[in-house]
CSV table of N, CA and C in Angstrom, one decimal:
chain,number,residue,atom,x,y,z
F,222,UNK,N,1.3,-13.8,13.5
F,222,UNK,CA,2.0,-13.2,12.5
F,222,UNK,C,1.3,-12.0,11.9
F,223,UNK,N,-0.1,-12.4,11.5
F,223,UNK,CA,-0.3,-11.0,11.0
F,223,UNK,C,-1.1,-10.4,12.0
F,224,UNK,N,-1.0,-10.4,13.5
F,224,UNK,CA,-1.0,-9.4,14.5
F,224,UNK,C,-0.3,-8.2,14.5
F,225,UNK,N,1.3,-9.2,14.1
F,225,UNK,CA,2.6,-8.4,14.2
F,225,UNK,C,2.7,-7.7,13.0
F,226,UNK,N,2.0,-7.7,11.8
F,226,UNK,CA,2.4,-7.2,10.9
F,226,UNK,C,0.9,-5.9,10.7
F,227,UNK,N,0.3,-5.8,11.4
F,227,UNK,CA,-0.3,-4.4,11.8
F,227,UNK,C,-0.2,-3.8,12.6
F,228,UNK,N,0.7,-4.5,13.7
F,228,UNK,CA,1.1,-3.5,14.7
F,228,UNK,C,2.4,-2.9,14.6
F,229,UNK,N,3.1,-3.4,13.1
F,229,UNK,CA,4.2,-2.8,12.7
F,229,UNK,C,4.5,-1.4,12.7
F,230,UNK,N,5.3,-0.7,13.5
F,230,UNK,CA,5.6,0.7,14.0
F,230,UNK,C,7.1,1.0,13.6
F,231,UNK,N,6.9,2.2,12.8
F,231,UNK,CA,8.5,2.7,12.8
F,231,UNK,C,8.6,3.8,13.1
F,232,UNK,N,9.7,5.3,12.9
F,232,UNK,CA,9.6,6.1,13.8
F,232,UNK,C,8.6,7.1,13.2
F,233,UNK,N,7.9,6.9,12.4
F,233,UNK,CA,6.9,7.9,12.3
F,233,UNK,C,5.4,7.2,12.6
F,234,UNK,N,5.4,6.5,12.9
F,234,UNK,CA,4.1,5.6,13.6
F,234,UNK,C,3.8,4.9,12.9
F,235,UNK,N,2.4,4.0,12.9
F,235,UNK,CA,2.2,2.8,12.5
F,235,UNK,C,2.3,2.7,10.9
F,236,UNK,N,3.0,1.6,10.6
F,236,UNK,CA,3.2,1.7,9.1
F,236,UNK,C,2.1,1.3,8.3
F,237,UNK,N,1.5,0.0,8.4
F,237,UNK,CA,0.7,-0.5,7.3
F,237,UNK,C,-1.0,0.6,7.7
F,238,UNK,N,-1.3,1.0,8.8
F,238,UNK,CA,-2.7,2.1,9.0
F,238,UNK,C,-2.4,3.6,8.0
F,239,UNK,N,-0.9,3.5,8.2
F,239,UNK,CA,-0.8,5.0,7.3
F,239,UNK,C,-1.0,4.6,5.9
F,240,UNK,N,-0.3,3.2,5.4
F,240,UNK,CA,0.3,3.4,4.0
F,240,UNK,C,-1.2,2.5,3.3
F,241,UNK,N,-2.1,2.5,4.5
F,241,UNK,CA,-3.6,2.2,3.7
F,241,UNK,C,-4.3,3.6,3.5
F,242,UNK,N,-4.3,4.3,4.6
F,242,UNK,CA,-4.6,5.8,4.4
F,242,UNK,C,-4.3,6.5,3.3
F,243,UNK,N,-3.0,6.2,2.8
F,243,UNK,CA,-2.8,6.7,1.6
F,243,UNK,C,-2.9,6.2,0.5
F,244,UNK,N,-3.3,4.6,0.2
F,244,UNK,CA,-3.5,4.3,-0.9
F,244,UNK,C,-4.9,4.5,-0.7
F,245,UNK,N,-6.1,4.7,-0.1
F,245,UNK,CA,-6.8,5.2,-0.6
F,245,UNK,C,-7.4,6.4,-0.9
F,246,UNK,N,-6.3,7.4,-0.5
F,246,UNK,CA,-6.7,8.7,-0.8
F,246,UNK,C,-5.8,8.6,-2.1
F,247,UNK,N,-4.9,8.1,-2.8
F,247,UNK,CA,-4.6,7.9,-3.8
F,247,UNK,C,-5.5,7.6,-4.6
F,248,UNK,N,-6.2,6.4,-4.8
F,248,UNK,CA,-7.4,5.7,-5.2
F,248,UNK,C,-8.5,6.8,-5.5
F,249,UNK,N,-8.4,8.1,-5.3
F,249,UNK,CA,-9.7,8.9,-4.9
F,249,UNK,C,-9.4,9.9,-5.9
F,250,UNK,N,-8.1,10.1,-6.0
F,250,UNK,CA,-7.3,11.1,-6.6
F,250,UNK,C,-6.5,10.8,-7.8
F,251,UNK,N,-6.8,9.7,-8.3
F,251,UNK,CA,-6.1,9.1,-9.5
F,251,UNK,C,-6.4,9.7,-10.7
F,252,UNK,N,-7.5,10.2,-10.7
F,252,UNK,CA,-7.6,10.7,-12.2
F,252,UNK,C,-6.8,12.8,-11.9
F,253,UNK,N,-6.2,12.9,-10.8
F,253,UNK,CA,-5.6,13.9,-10.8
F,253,UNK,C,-4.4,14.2,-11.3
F,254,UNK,N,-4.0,12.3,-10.9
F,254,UNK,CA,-2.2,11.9,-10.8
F,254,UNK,C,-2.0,11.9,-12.6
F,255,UNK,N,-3.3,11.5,-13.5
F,255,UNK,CA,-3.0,10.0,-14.5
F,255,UNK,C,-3.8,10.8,-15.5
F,256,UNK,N,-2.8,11.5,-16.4
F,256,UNK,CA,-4.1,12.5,-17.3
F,256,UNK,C,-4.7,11.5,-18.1
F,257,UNK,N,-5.8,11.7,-18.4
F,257,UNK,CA,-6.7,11.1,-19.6
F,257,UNK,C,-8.0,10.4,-18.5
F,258,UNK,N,-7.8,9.9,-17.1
F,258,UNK,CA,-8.9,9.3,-16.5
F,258,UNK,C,-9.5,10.3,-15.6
F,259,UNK,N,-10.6,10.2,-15.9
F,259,UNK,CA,-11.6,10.6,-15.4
F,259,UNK,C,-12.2,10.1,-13.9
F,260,UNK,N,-12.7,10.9,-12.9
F,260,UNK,CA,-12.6,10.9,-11.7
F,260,UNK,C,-13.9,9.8,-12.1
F,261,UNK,N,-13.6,9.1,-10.8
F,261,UNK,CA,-15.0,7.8,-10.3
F,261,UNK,C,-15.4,8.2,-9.0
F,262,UNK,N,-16.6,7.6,-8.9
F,262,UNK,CA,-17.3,7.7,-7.3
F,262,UNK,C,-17.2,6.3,-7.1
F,263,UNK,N,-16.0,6.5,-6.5
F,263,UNK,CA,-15.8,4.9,-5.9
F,263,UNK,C,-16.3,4.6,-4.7
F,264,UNK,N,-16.7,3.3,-4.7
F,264,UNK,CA,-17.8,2.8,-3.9
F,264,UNK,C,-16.6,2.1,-3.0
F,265,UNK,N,-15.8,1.9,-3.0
F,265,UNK,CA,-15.1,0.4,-2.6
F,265,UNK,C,-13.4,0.8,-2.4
F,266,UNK,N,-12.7,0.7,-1.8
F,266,UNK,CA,-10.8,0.6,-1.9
F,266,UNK,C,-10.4,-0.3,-0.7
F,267,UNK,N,-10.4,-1.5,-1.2
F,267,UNK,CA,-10.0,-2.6,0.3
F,267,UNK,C,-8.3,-3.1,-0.1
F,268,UNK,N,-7.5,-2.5,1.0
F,268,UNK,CA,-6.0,-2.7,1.0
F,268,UNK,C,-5.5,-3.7,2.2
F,269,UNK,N,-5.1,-4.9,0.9
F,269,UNK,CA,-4.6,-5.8,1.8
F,269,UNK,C,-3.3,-6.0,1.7
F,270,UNK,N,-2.6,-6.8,2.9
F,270,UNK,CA,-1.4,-7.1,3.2
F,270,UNK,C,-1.0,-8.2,3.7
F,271,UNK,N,-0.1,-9.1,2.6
F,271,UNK,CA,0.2,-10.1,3.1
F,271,UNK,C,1.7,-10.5,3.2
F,272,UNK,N,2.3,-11.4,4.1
F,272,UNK,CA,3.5,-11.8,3.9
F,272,UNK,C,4.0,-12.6,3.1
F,273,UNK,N,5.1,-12.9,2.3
F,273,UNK,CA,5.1,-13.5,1.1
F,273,UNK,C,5.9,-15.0,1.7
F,274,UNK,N,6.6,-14.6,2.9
F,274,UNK,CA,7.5,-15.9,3.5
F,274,UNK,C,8.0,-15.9,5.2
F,275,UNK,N,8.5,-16.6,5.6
F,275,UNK,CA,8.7,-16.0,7.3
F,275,UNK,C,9.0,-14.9,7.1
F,276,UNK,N,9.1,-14.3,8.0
F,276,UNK,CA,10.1,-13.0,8.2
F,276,UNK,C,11.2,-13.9,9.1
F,277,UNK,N,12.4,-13.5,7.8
F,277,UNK,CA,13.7,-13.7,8.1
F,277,UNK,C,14.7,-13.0,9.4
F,278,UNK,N,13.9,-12.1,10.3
F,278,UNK,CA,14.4,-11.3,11.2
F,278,UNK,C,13.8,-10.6,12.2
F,279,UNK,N,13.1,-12.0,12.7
F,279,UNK,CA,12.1,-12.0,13.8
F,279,UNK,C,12.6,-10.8,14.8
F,280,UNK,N,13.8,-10.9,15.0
F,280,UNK,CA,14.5,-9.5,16.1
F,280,UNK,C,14.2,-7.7,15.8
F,281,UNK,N,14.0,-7.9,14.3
F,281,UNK,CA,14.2,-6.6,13.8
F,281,UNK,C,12.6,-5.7,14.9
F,282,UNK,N,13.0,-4.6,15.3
F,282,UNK,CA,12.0,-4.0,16.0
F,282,UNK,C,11.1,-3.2,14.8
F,283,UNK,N,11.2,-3.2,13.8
F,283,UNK,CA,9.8,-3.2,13.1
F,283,UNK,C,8.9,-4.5,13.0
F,284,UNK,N,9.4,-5.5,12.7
F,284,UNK,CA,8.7,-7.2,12.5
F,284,UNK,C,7.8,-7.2,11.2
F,285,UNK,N,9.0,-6.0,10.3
F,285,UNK,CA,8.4,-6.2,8.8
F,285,UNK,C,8.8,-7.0,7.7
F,286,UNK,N,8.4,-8.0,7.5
F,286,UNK,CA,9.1,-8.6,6.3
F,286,UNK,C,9.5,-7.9,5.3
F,287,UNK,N,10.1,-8.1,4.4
F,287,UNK,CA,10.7,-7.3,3.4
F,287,UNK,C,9.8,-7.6,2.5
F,288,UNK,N,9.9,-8.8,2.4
F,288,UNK,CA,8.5,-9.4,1.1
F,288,UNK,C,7.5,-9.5,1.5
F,289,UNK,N,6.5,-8.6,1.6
F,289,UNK,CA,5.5,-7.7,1.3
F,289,UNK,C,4.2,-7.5,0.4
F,290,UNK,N,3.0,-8.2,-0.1
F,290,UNK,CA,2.5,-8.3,-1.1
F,290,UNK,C,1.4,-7.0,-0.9
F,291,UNK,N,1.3,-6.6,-1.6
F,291,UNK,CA,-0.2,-5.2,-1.5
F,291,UNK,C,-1.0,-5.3,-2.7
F,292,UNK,N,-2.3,-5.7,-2.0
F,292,UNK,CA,-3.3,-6.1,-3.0
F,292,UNK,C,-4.4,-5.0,-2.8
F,293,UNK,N,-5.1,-4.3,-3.6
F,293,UNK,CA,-5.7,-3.3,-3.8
F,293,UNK,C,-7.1,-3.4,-4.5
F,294,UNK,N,-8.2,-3.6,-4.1
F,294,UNK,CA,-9.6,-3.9,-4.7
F,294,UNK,C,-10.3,-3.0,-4.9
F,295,UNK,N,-10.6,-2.0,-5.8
F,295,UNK,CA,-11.2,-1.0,-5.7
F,295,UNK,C,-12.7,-1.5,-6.6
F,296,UNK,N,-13.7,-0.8,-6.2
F,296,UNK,CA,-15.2,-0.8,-7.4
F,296,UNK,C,-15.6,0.3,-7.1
F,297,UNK,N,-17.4,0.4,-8.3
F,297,UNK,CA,-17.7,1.6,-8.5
F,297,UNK,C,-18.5,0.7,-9.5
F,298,UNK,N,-20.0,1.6,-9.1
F,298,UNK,CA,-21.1,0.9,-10.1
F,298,UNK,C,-21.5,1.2,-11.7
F,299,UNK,N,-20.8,2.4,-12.0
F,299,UNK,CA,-20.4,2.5,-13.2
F,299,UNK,C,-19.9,1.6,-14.6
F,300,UNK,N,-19.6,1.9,-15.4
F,300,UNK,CA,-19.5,1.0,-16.4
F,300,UNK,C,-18.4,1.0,-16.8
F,301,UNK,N,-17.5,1.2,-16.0
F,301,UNK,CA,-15.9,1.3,-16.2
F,301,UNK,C,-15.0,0.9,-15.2
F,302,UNK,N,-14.0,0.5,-15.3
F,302,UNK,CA,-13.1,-0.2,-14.8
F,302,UNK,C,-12.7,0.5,-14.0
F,303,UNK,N,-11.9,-0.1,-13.1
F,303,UNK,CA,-11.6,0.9,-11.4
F,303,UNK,C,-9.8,0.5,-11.8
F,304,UNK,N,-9.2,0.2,-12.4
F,304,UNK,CA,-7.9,-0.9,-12.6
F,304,UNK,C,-6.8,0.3,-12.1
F,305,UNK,N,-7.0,1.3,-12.6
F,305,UNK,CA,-5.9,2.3,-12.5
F,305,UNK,C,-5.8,2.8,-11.1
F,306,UNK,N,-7.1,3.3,-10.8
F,306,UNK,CA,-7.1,3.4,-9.3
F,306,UNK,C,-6.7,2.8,-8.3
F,307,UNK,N,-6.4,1.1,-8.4
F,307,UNK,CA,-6.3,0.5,-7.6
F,307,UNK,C,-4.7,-0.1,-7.8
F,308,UNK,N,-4.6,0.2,-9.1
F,308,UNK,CA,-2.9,0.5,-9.4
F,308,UNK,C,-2.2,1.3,-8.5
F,309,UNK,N,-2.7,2.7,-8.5
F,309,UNK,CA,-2.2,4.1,-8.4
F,309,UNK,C,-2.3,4.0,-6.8
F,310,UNK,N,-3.7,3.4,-6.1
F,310,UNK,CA,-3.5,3.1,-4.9
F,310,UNK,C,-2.2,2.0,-4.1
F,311,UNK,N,-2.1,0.8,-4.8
F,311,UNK,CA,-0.9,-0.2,-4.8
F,311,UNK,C,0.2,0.5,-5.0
F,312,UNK,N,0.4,1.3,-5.9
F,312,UNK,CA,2.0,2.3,-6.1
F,312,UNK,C,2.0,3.2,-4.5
F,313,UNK,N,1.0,4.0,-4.7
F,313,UNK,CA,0.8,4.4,-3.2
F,313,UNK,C,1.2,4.1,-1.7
F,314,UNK,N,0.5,3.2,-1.6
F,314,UNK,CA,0.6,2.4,-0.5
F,314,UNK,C,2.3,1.9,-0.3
F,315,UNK,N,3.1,1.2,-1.6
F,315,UNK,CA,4.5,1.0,-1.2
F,315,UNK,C,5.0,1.7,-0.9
F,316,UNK,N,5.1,3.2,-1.9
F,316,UNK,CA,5.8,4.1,-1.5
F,316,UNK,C,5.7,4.8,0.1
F,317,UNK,N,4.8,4.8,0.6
F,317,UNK,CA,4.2,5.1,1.3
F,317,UNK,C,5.5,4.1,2.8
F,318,UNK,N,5.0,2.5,2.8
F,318,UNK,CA,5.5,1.8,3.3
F,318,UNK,C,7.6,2.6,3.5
F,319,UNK,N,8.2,2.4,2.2
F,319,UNK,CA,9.4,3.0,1.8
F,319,UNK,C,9.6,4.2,2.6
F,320,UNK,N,8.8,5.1,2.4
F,320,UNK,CA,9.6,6.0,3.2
F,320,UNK,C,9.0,6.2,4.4
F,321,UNK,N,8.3,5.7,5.6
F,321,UNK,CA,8.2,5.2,6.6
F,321,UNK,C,8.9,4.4,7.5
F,322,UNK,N,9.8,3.5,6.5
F,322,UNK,CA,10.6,2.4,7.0
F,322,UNK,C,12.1,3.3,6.3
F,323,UNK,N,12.8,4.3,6.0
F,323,UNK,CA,13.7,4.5,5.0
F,323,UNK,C,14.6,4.9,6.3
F,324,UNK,N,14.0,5.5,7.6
F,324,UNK,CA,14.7,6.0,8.6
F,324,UNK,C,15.7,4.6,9.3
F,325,UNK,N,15.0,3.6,8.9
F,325,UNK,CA,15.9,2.2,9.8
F,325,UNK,C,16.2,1.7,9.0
F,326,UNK,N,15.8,1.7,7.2
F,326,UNK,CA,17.2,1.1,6.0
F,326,UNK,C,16.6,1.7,4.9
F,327,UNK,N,17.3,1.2,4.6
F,327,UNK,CA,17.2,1.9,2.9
F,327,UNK,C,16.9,0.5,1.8
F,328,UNK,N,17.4,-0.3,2.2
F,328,UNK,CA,17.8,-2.0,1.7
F,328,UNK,C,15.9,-2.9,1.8
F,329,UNK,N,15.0,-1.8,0.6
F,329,UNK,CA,14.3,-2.1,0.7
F,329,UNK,C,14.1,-2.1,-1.5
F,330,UNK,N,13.0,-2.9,-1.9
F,330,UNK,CA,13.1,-2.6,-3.2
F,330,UNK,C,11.5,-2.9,-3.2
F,331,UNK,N,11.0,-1.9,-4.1
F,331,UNK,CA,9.3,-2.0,-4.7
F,331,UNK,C,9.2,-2.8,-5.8
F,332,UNK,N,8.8,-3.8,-6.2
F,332,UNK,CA,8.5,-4.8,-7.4
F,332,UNK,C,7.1,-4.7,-7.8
């Protein structure tokens, strides 16, 4: 299962390699997106992905579940909290997923 859910491909190529790609250059760039935070030298952005239940539609030629969890771990040796970045990375990354997958449905929702 989660072979198939990184080798998940839609028509603009691999989905979950890109939509990590972007949540960590999000992650990097958060205090650009998010006025008041100040840039970190982040040491750390580990983007995980997990399935929340079967996938209901073993046929579908993506073999993406719809429910979808993205967990986002960011650090930094600093004395401050990394929380936003790894928010901003998690927002990232769905969006990211959404419009990668938007060409084969639309009948997706971000929670």
């Amino acid at each position: 299962e989660g072979q198939a859910l990184e080798a998940a491909a839609g028509p603009k190529g691999p989905i979950l390699a890109t939509s990590t790609i972007a949540a960590v250059q999000a992650a990097k760039k958060t205090s650009d997106l998010i006025p008041f935070c100040h840039p970190l030298p982040l040491e750390r952005c580990d983007v995980q992905y997990e399935r929340l239940s079967p996938d209901p539609n073993p046929g579908v030629s993506l073999n993406l579940n719809p429910n979808l969890r993205i967990q986002v771990t960011a650090a930094c040796s600093g004395k401050t909290g990394v929380e936003m970045e790894a928010l901003t990375a998690a927002s990232v990354a769905a969006l990211t997923i959404y419009d990668m997958c938007k060409a084969v449905t639309h009948d997706m929702h971000i929670t």
